[in-house]
Short mmCIF file of C-alpha atoms in Angstrom, two decimals:
data_model
loop_
_atom_site.label_atom_id
_atom_site.label_comp_id
_atom_site.label_asym_id
_atom_site.label_seq_id
_atom_site.Cartn_x
_atom_site.Cartn_y
_atom_site.Cartn_z
CA MET A 14 0.00 0.00 0.00
CA LYS A 15 2.83 2.40 0.94
CA LYS A 16 4.56 1.65 -2.36
CA LYS A 17 1.38 2.43 -4.26
CA LEU A 18 0.96 5.73 -2.39
CA ALA A 19 4.59 6.63 -3.01
CA PHE A 20 4.23 5.83 -6.70
CA ALA A 21 1.03 7.92 -6.91
CA ALA A 22 2.74 10.85 -5.18
CA ALA A 23 5.71 10.62 -7.56
CA LEU A 24 3.36 10.49 -10.53
CA LEU A 25 1.47 13.57 -9.30
CA ALA A 26 4.73 15.47 -8.74
CA ALA A 27 5.93 14.56 -12.24
CA SER A 28 2.61 15.73 -13.66
CA VAL A 29 2.84 19.09 -11.87
CA LEU A 30 6.44 19.61 -12.99
CA SER A 31 5.49 18.71 -16.54
CA GLY A 32 2.67 21.28 -16.46
CA MET A 33 5.08 23.94 -15.19
CA ALA A 34 7.56 23.05 -17.92
CA ASN A 35 4.88 23.40 -20.57
CA ALA A 36 3.70 26.79 -19.31
CA LYS A 37 4.45 29.57 -21.78
CA THR A 38 6.31 32.54 -20.36
CA LEU A 39 6.80 35.78 -22.28
CA VAL A 40 9.45 38.20 -21.01
CA TYR A 41 9.13 41.86 -21.97
CA CYS A 42 12.12 44.12 -21.33
CA SER A 43 10.41 47.34 -20.25
CA GLU A 44 12.23 50.65 -20.17
CA ALA A 45 11.14 52.04 -16.80
CA SER A 46 9.44 51.25 -13.51
CA PRO A 47 5.77 52.20 -13.19
CA ALA A 48 4.83 55.01 -10.82
CA ASN A 49 2.01 52.71 -9.68
CA PHE A 50 -0.59 50.34 -11.15
CA ASP A 51 -3.62 52.66 -11.17
CA PRO A 52 -4.00 54.00 -14.73
CA GLY A 53 -6.31 56.79 -13.56
CA THR A 54 -3.49 58.42 -11.59
CA THR A 55 -0.55 57.92 -13.96
CA THR A 56 0.60 59.48 -17.23
CA GLY A 57 3.63 57.53 -18.45
CA GLY A 58 3.50 55.00 -21.28
CA ASN A 59 5.45 52.55 -19.11
CA ASP A 60 2.81 53.01 -16.37
CA PHE A 61 0.05 52.08 -18.81
CA ASP A 62 1.96 49.09 -20.21
CA ALA A 63 2.25 47.78 -16.65
CA SER A 64 -1.38 48.39 -15.70
CA SER A 65 -4.07 49.36 -18.16
CA ARG A 66 -2.88 47.30 -21.11
CA THR A 67 -2.41 44.13 -19.08
CA VAL A 68 -4.71 44.21 -16.05
CA TYR A 69 -7.66 46.39 -17.08
CA SER A 70 -10.31 46.74 -19.78
CA ARG A 71 -12.23 49.79 -21.08
CA LEU A 72 -15.74 50.42 -22.40
CA VAL A 73 -14.27 50.70 -25.89
CA GLU A 74 -10.88 49.46 -27.06
CA PHE A 75 -8.61 50.53 -29.88
CA LYS A 76 -8.09 47.91 -32.54
CA HIS A 77 -4.62 46.36 -32.56
CA GLY A 78 -2.36 48.52 -34.68
CA GLY A 79 -4.90 51.29 -35.26
CA THR A 80 -6.85 54.23 -33.89
CA GLU A 81 -10.39 53.01 -34.60
CA VAL A 82 -12.43 52.00 -31.56
CA GLU A 83 -14.23 48.67 -31.23
CA PRO A 84 -16.32 47.06 -28.47
CA GLY A 85 -14.59 46.41 -25.18
CA LEU A 86 -16.58 46.01 -21.99
CA ALA A 87 -19.46 47.63 -23.86
CA ASP A 88 -20.89 45.34 -26.53
CA LYS A 89 -22.64 48.28 -28.19
CA TRP A 90 -23.56 51.91 -27.63
CA GLU A 91 -25.86 54.64 -28.89
CA ILE A 92 -25.22 58.37 -29.17
CA SER A 93 -28.16 60.78 -29.12
CA ASP A 94 -28.79 62.97 -32.17
CA ASP A 95 -27.66 66.07 -30.28
CA GLY A 96 -24.40 64.35 -29.26
CA LEU A 97 -25.05 64.84 -25.55
CA VAL A 98 -26.02 61.37 -24.34
CA TYR A 99 -23.99 58.15 -24.73
CA THR A 100 -25.64 54.90 -23.66
CA PHE A 101 -23.36 51.90 -23.18
CA HIS A 102 -24.57 48.29 -22.97
CA LEU A 103 -22.12 46.16 -20.99
CA HIS A 104 -20.98 42.69 -21.93
CA PRO A 105 -22.67 40.21 -19.54
CA GLY A 106 -20.69 37.81 -17.37
CA VAL A 107 -17.39 39.76 -17.27
CA LYS A 108 -15.30 38.36 -14.40
CA PHE A 109 -12.91 40.31 -12.21
CA GLN A 110 -9.58 38.67 -11.50
CA THR A 111 -9.38 36.38 -8.47
CA THR A 112 -6.13 36.64 -6.50
CA ASP A 113 -4.82 35.82 -3.04
CA TYR A 114 -5.76 39.36 -1.93
CA PHE A 115 -9.23 39.65 -3.51
CA LYS A 116 -12.06 37.22 -4.17
CA PRO A 117 -14.84 38.91 -6.18
CA THR A 118 -18.42 37.97 -5.34
CA ARG A 119 -20.04 39.37 -8.49
CA ASP A 120 -19.42 40.12 -12.16
CA LEU A 121 -18.57 43.57 -13.49
CA ASN A 122 -21.60 45.86 -13.62
CA ALA A 123 -22.64 49.48 -14.05
CA ASP A 124 -21.60 50.35 -10.48
CA ASP A 125 -17.97 49.69 -11.42
CA VAL A 126 -18.18 51.94 -14.48
CA VAL A 127 -19.77 54.84 -12.59
CA PHE A 128 -17.25 54.49 -9.74
CA SER A 129 -14.28 54.39 -12.14
CA PHE A 130 -15.09 57.89 -13.39
CA ASP A 131 -16.69 59.38 -10.29
CA ARG A 132 -13.46 58.94 -8.32
CA GLN A 133 -11.61 61.07 -10.88
CA PHE A 134 -13.71 64.22 -10.51
CA ASN A 135 -15.98 64.01 -7.46
CA LYS A 136 -14.23 65.74 -4.54
CA ALA A 137 -16.65 64.05 -2.13
CA ASN A 138 -15.53 60.61 -3.27
CA PRO A 139 -13.05 59.26 -0.66
CA TRP A 140 -10.93 57.89 -3.50
CA ASN A 141 -10.46 61.31 -5.06
CA GLY A 142 -7.85 62.76 -2.72
CA ASP A 143 -5.10 62.25 -0.16
CA LYS A 144 -7.06 59.63 1.76
CA TYR A 145 -6.16 57.33 -1.13
CA LEU A 146 -2.74 58.59 -2.25
CA PRO A 147 -0.74 61.66 -1.10
CA ASN A 148 -0.64 64.61 -3.52
CA LEU A 149 -3.07 62.76 -5.78
CA THR A 150 -3.84 64.32 -9.16
CA TRP A 151 -5.95 63.00 -12.01
CA ASP A 152 -3.80 64.42 -14.77
CA TYR A 153 -5.36 62.69 -17.76
CA TYR A 154 -8.96 63.23 -16.70
CA THR A 155 -8.18 66.92 -16.15
CA GLY A 156 -5.89 67.29 -19.15
CA MET A 157 -8.53 65.82 -21.46
CA ASP A 158 -10.98 68.49 -20.18
CA MET A 159 -13.35 65.81 -18.91
CA PRO A 160 -14.54 67.94 -15.92
CA LYS A 161 -15.77 70.55 -18.39
CA TYR A 162 -17.65 68.18 -20.68
CA VAL A 163 -19.02 65.49 -18.36
CA ALA A 164 -22.33 66.40 -16.72
CA LYS A 165 -22.90 62.99 -15.13
CA TRP A 166 -22.41 59.25 -15.29
CA GLU A 167 -25.40 57.21 -14.18
CA LYS A 168 -26.46 53.61 -13.82
CA VAL A 169 -29.59 52.67 -15.80
CA ASP A 170 -29.47 49.01 -14.77
CA ASP A 171 -26.73 46.49 -13.98
CA LEU A 172 -25.65 46.27 -17.63
CA THR A 173 -26.48 49.76 -18.89
CA VAL A 174 -24.61 53.02 -18.24
CA LYS A 175 -25.49 56.50 -19.45
CA LEU A 176 -23.02 59.36 -19.94
CA THR A 177 -24.48 62.86 -20.29
CA LEU A 178 -22.32 65.73 -21.58
CA THR A 179 -22.63 69.46 -21.00
CA GLU A 180 -22.04 70.10 -24.70
CA PRO A 181 -21.05 68.00 -27.74
CA ASN A 182 -17.51 66.68 -27.74
CA ALA A 183 -16.34 65.07 -30.97
CA PRO A 184 -13.35 63.13 -29.51
CA MET A 185 -15.31 61.71 -26.53
CA LEU A 186 -15.71 58.14 -27.75
CA ALA A 187 -12.01 57.91 -28.64
CA ASN A 188 -11.14 59.45 -25.27
CA LEU A 189 -13.00 56.64 -23.52
CA GLY A 190 -10.71 54.12 -25.21
CA MET A 191 -7.71 55.67 -23.44
CA ASP A 192 -5.92 54.23 -20.43
CA PHE A 193 -7.27 56.69 -17.85
CA ALA A 194 -10.76 55.36 -18.71
CA SER A 195 -9.91 51.84 -17.49
CA ILE A 196 -12.70 50.27 -15.45
CA VAL A 197 -11.79 49.26 -11.89
CA SER A 198 -13.62 47.20 -9.27
CA LYS A 199 -15.85 49.10 -6.87
CA GLU A 200 -16.20 46.00 -4.72
CA TYR A 201 -12.41 45.82 -4.31
CA ALA A 202 -12.27 49.54 -3.52
CA ASP A 203 -14.99 49.16 -0.87
CA GLN A 204 -13.12 46.24 0.70
CA LEU A 205 -9.87 48.22 0.95
CA GLU A 206 -11.58 51.33 2.28
CA LYS A 207 -13.26 49.26 5.00
CA SER A 208 -9.96 47.63 5.99
CA GLY A 209 -8.03 50.90 5.94
CA LYS A 210 -5.69 49.70 3.19
CA MET A 211 -6.69 52.05 0.38
CA ALA A 212 -3.10 52.46 -0.89
CA ASP A 213 -3.13 48.78 -1.92
CA PHE A 214 -5.47 49.77 -4.76
CA SER A 215 -2.45 51.24 -6.62
CA THR A 216 0.04 48.48 -5.77
CA LYS A 217 -2.14 45.34 -6.00
CA PRO A 218 -4.42 45.98 -8.99
CA ILE A 219 -7.62 44.11 -9.83
CA GLY A 220 -9.21 44.36 -13.26
CA THR A 221 -10.96 42.36 -15.97
CA GLY A 222 -8.12 42.38 -18.52
CA PRO A 223 -6.16 39.57 -20.16
CA PHE A 224 -3.53 39.25 -17.40
CA GLN A 225 -3.71 39.51 -13.63
CA PHE A 226 -1.07 40.92 -11.32
CA VAL A 227 1.09 38.46 -9.32
CA ASP A 228 3.90 40.49 -7.72
CA TYR A 229 6.33 43.36 -8.19
CA GLN A 230 9.97 43.56 -7.12
CA LEU A 231 10.66 47.29 -7.08
CA ASP A 232 12.63 48.54 -10.09
CA SER A 233 13.35 44.95 -11.11
CA VAL A 234 10.54 42.57 -12.15
CA ILE A 235 6.74 42.60 -12.50
CA ARG A 236 4.98 39.26 -12.84
CA TYR A 237 1.55 38.56 -14.29
CA ALA A 238 -0.44 35.41 -15.04
CA ALA A 239 -3.09 34.89 -17.69
CA HIS A 240 -6.57 35.72 -16.41
CA PRO A 241 -8.34 32.33 -16.70
CA ASP A 242 -11.81 33.91 -16.92
CA TYR A 243 -10.95 36.75 -19.33
CA PHE A 244 -14.18 37.55 -21.17
CA LYS A 245 -12.48 37.41 -24.58
CA GLY A 246 -10.88 34.03 -23.81
CA LYS A 247 -7.76 32.98 -21.91
CA GLU A 248 -4.50 34.08 -23.46
CA LYS A 249 -2.04 31.60 -25.00
CA ILE A 250 0.73 33.03 -22.84
CA ASP A 251 0.50 31.66 -19.29
CA ASP A 252 2.97 33.96 -17.56
CA LEU A 253 3.97 37.51 -18.54
CA VAL A 254 7.11 39.02 -17.01
CA PHE A 255 8.24 42.64 -17.22
CA ALA A 256 12.04 42.75 -16.79
CA ILE A 257 12.66 46.42 -16.02
CA THR A 258 15.79 47.45 -17.92
CA PRO A 259 16.29 51.24 -18.24
CA ASP A 260 19.47 51.03 -20.35
CA ALA A 261 18.50 50.69 -24.02
CA THR A 262 21.59 48.74 -25.06
CA ALA A 263 21.18 46.33 -22.15
CA ARG A 264 17.55 45.73 -23.19
CA ILE A 265 18.59 44.76 -26.69
CA GLN A 266 21.44 42.57 -25.46
CA LYS A 267 18.91 40.65 -23.35
CA VAL A 268 16.71 40.05 -26.38
CA LEU A 269 19.65 38.94 -28.53
CA ALA A 270 20.73 36.56 -25.75
CA GLY A 271 17.23 35.12 -25.43
CA GLU A 272 16.70 36.48 -21.90
CA CYS A 273 13.84 38.68 -23.11
CA ASP A 274 11.38 38.07 -25.93
CA ILE A 275 10.42 41.67 -26.76
CA ALA A 276 12.05 45.04 -26.10
CA PRO A 277 11.07 48.56 -27.23
CA TYR A 278 13.12 51.67 -28.02
CA PRO A 279 16.57 50.42 -29.06
CA ASN A 280 19.44 52.89 -29.21
CA PRO A 281 19.85 54.27 -32.74
CA ALA A 282 23.46 53.07 -32.64
CA ASP A 283 22.28 49.47 -32.16
CA ILE A 284 20.00 49.33 -35.21
CA GLY A 285 22.68 47.80 -37.48
CA THR A 286 23.53 45.05 -34.98
CA ILE A 287 19.86 44.17 -34.57
CA LYS A 288 19.25 43.94 -38.31
CA ALA A 289 22.19 41.55 -38.68
CA ASN A 290 20.87 39.11 -36.06
CA LYS A 291 18.92 36.19 -37.56
CA ASP A 292 17.11 35.33 -34.31
CA VAL A 293 15.17 38.59 -34.01
CA THR A 294 12.89 40.82 -36.05
CA LEU A 295 13.23 44.60 -35.99
CA MET A 296 9.72 46.05 -36.23
CA ASP A 297 9.29 49.70 -37.09
CA GLN A 298 6.70 52.29 -38.05
CA ALA A 299 6.28 56.06 -38.15
CA GLY A 300 5.44 57.20 -34.65
CA LEU A 301 2.33 59.25 -33.91
CA ASN A 302 4.50 61.38 -31.67
CA ILE A 303 6.34 64.63 -31.10
CA GLY A 304 9.54 65.45 -29.24
CA TYR A 305 9.69 69.03 -28.04
CA MET A 306 11.02 71.41 -25.39
CA SER A 307 8.64 73.60 -23.41
CA TYR A 308 9.57 77.11 -22.33
CA ASN A 309 7.96 78.41 -19.15
CA THR A 310 6.11 81.29 -20.77
CA THR A 311 5.21 82.94 -17.43
CA ILE A 312 8.78 83.79 -16.38
CA PRO A 313 10.57 86.80 -17.98
CA PRO A 314 12.09 87.05 -20.50
CA LEU A 315 10.61 83.73 -21.71
CA ASP A 316 7.19 85.40 -21.52
CA LYS A 317 8.07 87.20 -24.76
CA PRO A 318 7.44 85.29 -28.03
CA GLU A 319 10.41 86.97 -29.72
CA VAL A 320 12.76 85.55 -27.06
CA ARG A 321 11.34 82.06 -27.50
CA HIS A 322 11.69 82.33 -31.28
CA ALA A 323 15.30 83.46 -30.84
CA LEU A 324 16.13 80.47 -28.63
CA ASN A 325 14.64 78.23 -31.31
CA GLN A 326 16.64 79.94 -34.04
CA ALA A 327 19.84 79.42 -32.06
CA ILE A 328 19.47 75.61 -32.19
CA ASP A 329 20.94 73.76 -35.17
CA ARG A 330 17.98 71.39 -35.36
CA GLU A 331 19.21 69.42 -38.38
CA SER A 332 22.48 68.54 -36.67
CA LEU A 333 20.68 67.82 -33.41
CA ILE A 334 18.33 65.32 -35.08
CA LYS A 335 21.19 63.59 -36.92
CA SER A 336 23.18 63.22 -33.72
CA LEU A 337 20.26 61.93 -31.66
CA PHE A 338 18.50 59.60 -34.08
CA GLN A 339 21.39 58.54 -36.35
CA ASP A 340 20.17 55.68 -38.58
CA ALA A 341 16.91 55.29 -36.65
CA GLY A 342 15.22 58.03 -38.61
CA ALA A 343 13.11 61.02 -37.57
CA THR A 344 11.14 63.72 -39.37
CA PRO A 345 11.82 67.34 -38.34
CA ALA A 346 8.70 68.69 -36.64
CA GLU A 347 7.09 71.67 -38.36
CA ASN A 348 3.93 71.39 -36.27
CA LEU A 349 2.89 69.91 -32.96
CA ILE A 350 1.13 67.03 -34.73
CA PRO A 351 2.91 64.67 -37.16
CA PRO A 352 2.28 64.95 -40.92
CA THR A 353 0.51 61.57 -40.90
CA MET A 354 -2.33 63.02 -38.82
CA TRP A 355 -5.38 64.70 -40.36
CA SER A 356 -5.48 68.51 -40.04
CA TRP A 357 -1.66 68.86 -40.33
CA ASN A 358 -0.99 72.30 -41.82
CA LYS A 359 1.61 72.02 -44.60
CA ASP A 360 2.01 75.81 -44.79
CA VAL A 361 3.33 76.21 -41.25
CA LYS A 362 7.11 76.04 -40.85
CA ALA A 363 9.23 75.85 -37.72
CA ASP A 364 11.86 78.47 -36.93
CA ALA A 365 14.89 78.19 -39.21
CA TYR A 366 18.43 78.05 -37.82
CA ASN A 367 19.72 81.64 -37.66
CA PRO A 368 22.19 82.18 -34.79
CA ASP A 369 23.11 85.72 -35.83
CA ALA A 370 19.53 86.94 -35.66
CA ALA A 371 18.97 85.00 -32.46
CA LYS A 372 21.97 86.56 -30.74
CA LYS A 373 20.74 90.12 -31.36
CA VAL A 374 17.33 89.42 -29.86
CA LEU A 375 18.68 87.54 -26.86
CA GLU A 376 21.26 90.23 -26.10
CA ALA A 377 18.56 92.90 -26.29
CA ALA A 378 16.38 90.86 -23.93
CA GLY A 379 19.26 90.44 -21.49
CA LEU A 380 18.98 86.65 -21.42
CA LYS A 381 22.34 85.31 -20.29
CA GLU A 382 21.46 82.18 -18.30
CA ILE A 383 18.75 79.54 -18.50
CA GLN A 384 17.94 76.15 -17.01
CA LEU A 385 17.77 73.24 -19.47
CA TRP A 386 16.08 70.10 -18.16
CA ALA A 387 17.00 66.52 -19.09
CA SER A 388 15.75 63.15 -17.85
CA ASP A 389 17.59 59.86 -17.53
CA ARG A 390 15.13 57.86 -19.66
CA VAL A 391 14.93 56.83 -23.30
CA ARG A 392 11.66 57.76 -24.95
CA PRO A 393 10.53 57.05 -28.53
CA TYR A 394 10.46 60.76 -29.32
CA ASN A 395 13.89 61.42 -27.75
CA PRO A 396 16.45 58.60 -27.44
CA ASN A 397 18.85 60.64 -25.29
CA PHE A 398 17.68 63.66 -23.29
CA GLN A 399 21.14 64.29 -21.85
CA ARG A 400 22.86 64.29 -25.24
CA ALA A 401 20.18 66.59 -26.63
CA ALA A 402 20.68 68.96 -23.69
CA GLU A 403 24.44 69.05 -24.24
CA LEU A 404 24.06 69.86 -27.94
CA ILE A 405 21.48 72.58 -27.26
CA GLN A 406 23.70 73.91 -24.47
CA ALA A 407 26.56 74.26 -26.95
CA ASP A 408 24.36 76.02 -29.52
CA TRP A 409 23.02 78.48 -26.95
CA ALA A 410 26.55 79.20 -25.71
CA LYS A 411 27.40 80.42 -29.23
CA VAL A 412 24.75 83.16 -28.90
CA GLY A 413 25.79 84.18 -25.39
CA VAL A 414 23.32 82.13 -23.31
CA LYS A 415 24.73 79.84 -20.62
CA ALA A 416 22.52 76.80 -20.02
CA GLU A 417 22.59 74.88 -16.73
CA ILE A 418 21.52 71.27 -17.33
CA VAL A 419 19.14 69.99 -14.64
CA ASN A 420 18.78 66.19 -14.28
CA TYR A 421 16.19 64.03 -12.53
CA GLU A 422 15.03 60.43 -12.82
CA TRP A 423 11.91 60.02 -14.96
CA THR A 424 9.12 60.04 -12.37
CA LYS A 425 10.49 63.00 -10.39
CA TYR A 426 11.42 64.73 -13.62
CA ARG A 427 7.78 64.88 -14.73
CA SER A 428 6.41 65.86 -11.32
CA GLU A 429 8.93 68.71 -10.93
CA GLY A 430 8.41 69.81 -14.52
CA LYS A 431 4.68 70.32 -14.01
CA LYS A 432 5.20 73.02 -11.40
CA LYS A 433 3.99 76.37 -12.66
CA ASP A 434 7.10 78.16 -11.38
CA ARG A 435 9.55 75.69 -12.94
CA PRO A 436 12.18 77.84 -14.67
CA GLY A 437 13.74 77.48 -18.08
CA ALA A 438 13.32 74.95 -20.87
CA PHE A 439 11.95 71.45 -20.28
CA GLN A 440 12.51 68.55 -22.70
CA ILE A 441 9.48 66.33 -23.06
CA GLY A 442 7.36 64.71 -25.75
CA TRP A 443 4.15 62.90 -26.49
CA THR A 444 2.77 59.85 -28.23
CA GLY A 445 -0.84 60.18 -29.33
CA ASP A 446 -3.40 58.27 -27.27
CA ASN A 447 -6.34 58.11 -29.66
CA GLY A 448 -5.48 59.42 -33.13
CA ASP A 449 -7.40 62.69 -32.68
CA PRO A 450 -5.62 66.07 -33.00
CA ASP A 451 -7.35 67.21 -29.83
CA ASN A 452 -5.18 64.72 -27.98
CA PHE A 453 -2.13 66.82 -28.93
CA PHE A 454 -3.44 70.40 -28.95
CA ALA A 455 -5.72 70.33 -25.90
CA THR A 456 -3.86 67.76 -23.81
CA LEU A 457 -0.49 69.48 -24.18
CA PHE A 458 -1.29 73.19 -24.50
CA ALA A 459 -4.85 73.94 -23.36
CA CYS A 460 -5.23 76.40 -20.49
CA SER A 461 -6.84 73.66 -18.38
CA ALA A 462 -3.72 71.48 -18.81
CA ILE A 463 -1.43 73.94 -16.98
CA GLY A 464 0.07 72.12 -14.02
CA VAL A 465 -0.91 68.80 -15.62
CA SER A 466 0.60 68.28 -19.06
CA ASN A 467 1.08 71.87 -20.28
CA TYR A 468 4.73 72.21 -19.28
CA SER A 469 4.90 75.68 -20.86
CA SER A 470 2.19 77.11 -18.54
CA TRP A 471 0.95 78.71 -21.76
CA CYS A 472 -2.62 79.98 -22.02
CA ASP A 473 -3.36 81.82 -25.26
CA LYS A 474 -6.91 83.05 -25.94
CA ASP A 475 -6.77 82.70 -29.73
CA PHE A 476 -5.35 79.17 -29.55
CA GLU A 477 -7.80 78.17 -26.82
CA ASP A 478 -10.84 79.47 -28.73
CA LEU A 479 -9.87 77.49 -31.84
CA ILE A 480 -9.26 74.15 -30.14
CA GLN A 481 -12.43 74.44 -28.05
CA LYS A 482 -14.54 75.18 -31.14
CA ALA A 483 -12.98 72.16 -32.87
CA LYS A 484 -14.25 69.88 -30.11
CA LYS A 485 -17.86 70.89 -30.55
CA THR A 486 -18.41 69.85 -34.15
CA SER A 487 -18.39 66.38 -35.64
CA ASP A 488 -17.68 67.81 -39.12
CA GLN A 489 -14.08 66.71 -39.73
CA ALA A 490 -13.50 69.28 -42.50
CA GLU A 491 -14.48 72.09 -40.12
CA ARG A 492 -12.36 70.60 -37.35
CA SER A 493 -9.37 70.38 -39.72
CA LYS A 494 -9.78 74.06 -40.62
CA LEU A 495 -9.83 75.09 -36.97
CA TYR A 496 -6.83 72.97 -36.05
CA GLY A 497 -4.98 74.33 -39.07
CA GLU A 498 -5.53 77.85 -37.74
CA ALA A 499 -4.45 76.75 -34.26
CA GLN A 500 -1.13 75.59 -35.73
CA VAL A 501 -0.57 79.08 -37.14
CA VAL A 502 -1.15 80.61 -33.70
CA PHE A 503 1.16 78.05 -32.08
CA GLN A 504 3.98 78.83 -34.51
CA LYS A 505 3.54 82.58 -34.01
CA GLN A 506 3.64 82.34 -30.22
CA ALA A 507 6.32 79.58 -30.01
CA PRO A 508 5.63 78.21 -26.52
CA ALA A 509 7.99 75.35 -27.34
CA PHE A 510 10.88 74.24 -29.52
CA LEU A 511 9.64 71.48 -31.81
CA LEU A 512 12.22 68.76 -32.39
CA ALA A 513 11.03 65.74 -34.39
CA HIS A 514 8.53 62.96 -35.05
CA SER A 515 10.46 59.75 -34.63
CA GLN A 516 10.39 56.35 -36.23
CA VAL A 517 9.48 53.83 -33.53
CA TYR A 518 11.09 50.39 -33.15
CA ALA A 519 10.58 47.15 -31.25
CA VAL A 520 12.83 44.11 -31.24
CA VAL A 521 11.04 40.76 -31.17
CA ARG A 522 12.46 37.24 -31.11
CA LYS A 523 11.36 35.21 -34.12
CA ASN A 524 9.62 32.54 -32.05
CA VAL A 525 7.10 35.17 -30.89
CA SER A 526 3.93 35.66 -32.92
CA GLY A 527 0.95 37.99 -32.69
CA PHE A 528 2.81 41.01 -31.30
CA MET A 529 1.92 44.20 -33.18
CA MET A 530 3.37 47.68 -33.13
CA ASP A 531 0.84 50.42 -32.57
CA PRO A 532 0.78 54.08 -33.66
CA LEU A 533 -0.54 54.99 -30.21
CA GLY A 534 2.59 53.70 -28.51
CA ILE A 535 0.68 50.80 -26.99
CA HIS A 536 2.49 47.60 -26.02
CA ARG A 537 -0.21 44.92 -25.81
CA PHE A 538 0.26 41.26 -25.06
CA ASP A 539 -3.23 39.95 -25.67
CA GLY A 540 -3.14 37.73 -28.75
CA VAL A 541 0.61 37.09 -28.43
CA ASP A 542 1.98 33.55 -28.60
CA LYS A 543 5.42 32.00 -28.30
CA ALA A 544 6.84 28.82 -29.81
CA GLU A 545 9.13 26.98 -27.42
#
């Protein structure tokens, strides 16, 4: 009998080990640590990769590799003739993830949808402020002007939600496909509030997405497992690992060595080596992005457009782009939006390199010193902030302006840069979230985005009037005309130095299938498979 039991135990152990061996693990070399795992509170692409695009779902989703929305948690929706009321019908039977720290007792319903948005604007909601997280801001919700346009969210029944607007908003449906609009669990939030552990909501996420959170080793590794009850079907990948690797060359070396399966944002200098390796595929596409440098337009003499134009003219942009992007490729930015986006104004041109003219203006303005900010991270729109700062510093020195380079790590860099009294010039950039021009113009330079994502603290009445009018009509030709005029105002006022629209790359091992690049800068792992 004992021999039989021993044999049975050995057989069971062998079976378990065999199952573990057959589990598919995908390792993604990510470029930065997430600020946290709550997509409503974060703004970085790496934050969203680690939370929204793995753990959560939205009412509408963007199709893989495109900007068109398709059903997500909402199977269908209707929009009233006046454009003020959106009615969403939720997919039945959507399961929240079950983990060792949360056991859901019900499926997703309208209460979760209403709560997900209410917490982002309702000051009376206990999840809106410092009771949840210190110094909490809802940058995307505010930056997208949602407080202005949303009158109310309301539950019609368990599977029906109604959104009422204060006035028509043409980009609204696309906005709801963005990461900040991820739907969270009200039941989980209620449990944490009752237990006094509200901060866990941002460190131990619960959603309805394709993968569920397992654990996070700070600045090192994030582990996920396939959500077995995902409403679109369990993923082929069993385990998803984020290996956090800030150094771009180290990321690519890990992929070439087989330690990682996918890595984004290679160094331009590594492109040739990658192309020569037969074990990997170099994926690329034109990025829906912009690299730029914001001037704080509230601090003299940067409050004068002629000074900002002169600083732009002092930069040898062509040489700067060649040095930064090398063989990776980038298109000089004439406008805030890339030329692949509708409403791009071909008649608007960025400031031309003219150091002699620049020097006269800057001397007359008495500008002798300036702060020039640079982060430690690689971004698709700027592969080397520090190198860019050094080259700009050298150009400005030629016209008599001494630039002090200010460095911070990525998370602190953005938080410090948002401060309204931040001096000098701040390197930053943007990858479009939804394919609509509003996502560039309003998100980055609307008056309401000051202190959020408007790093120039720039509020211009003419520009503001044009972009607000463009939101109110669904006529794309009229919207294009208004955005075209807004680009003229932007160029005239020069709140920023426009650098480039970059080509975007990802390195993928050839045994990986189903991974797609996305113009919105999204790294998604649903639908991905791996041959062992």
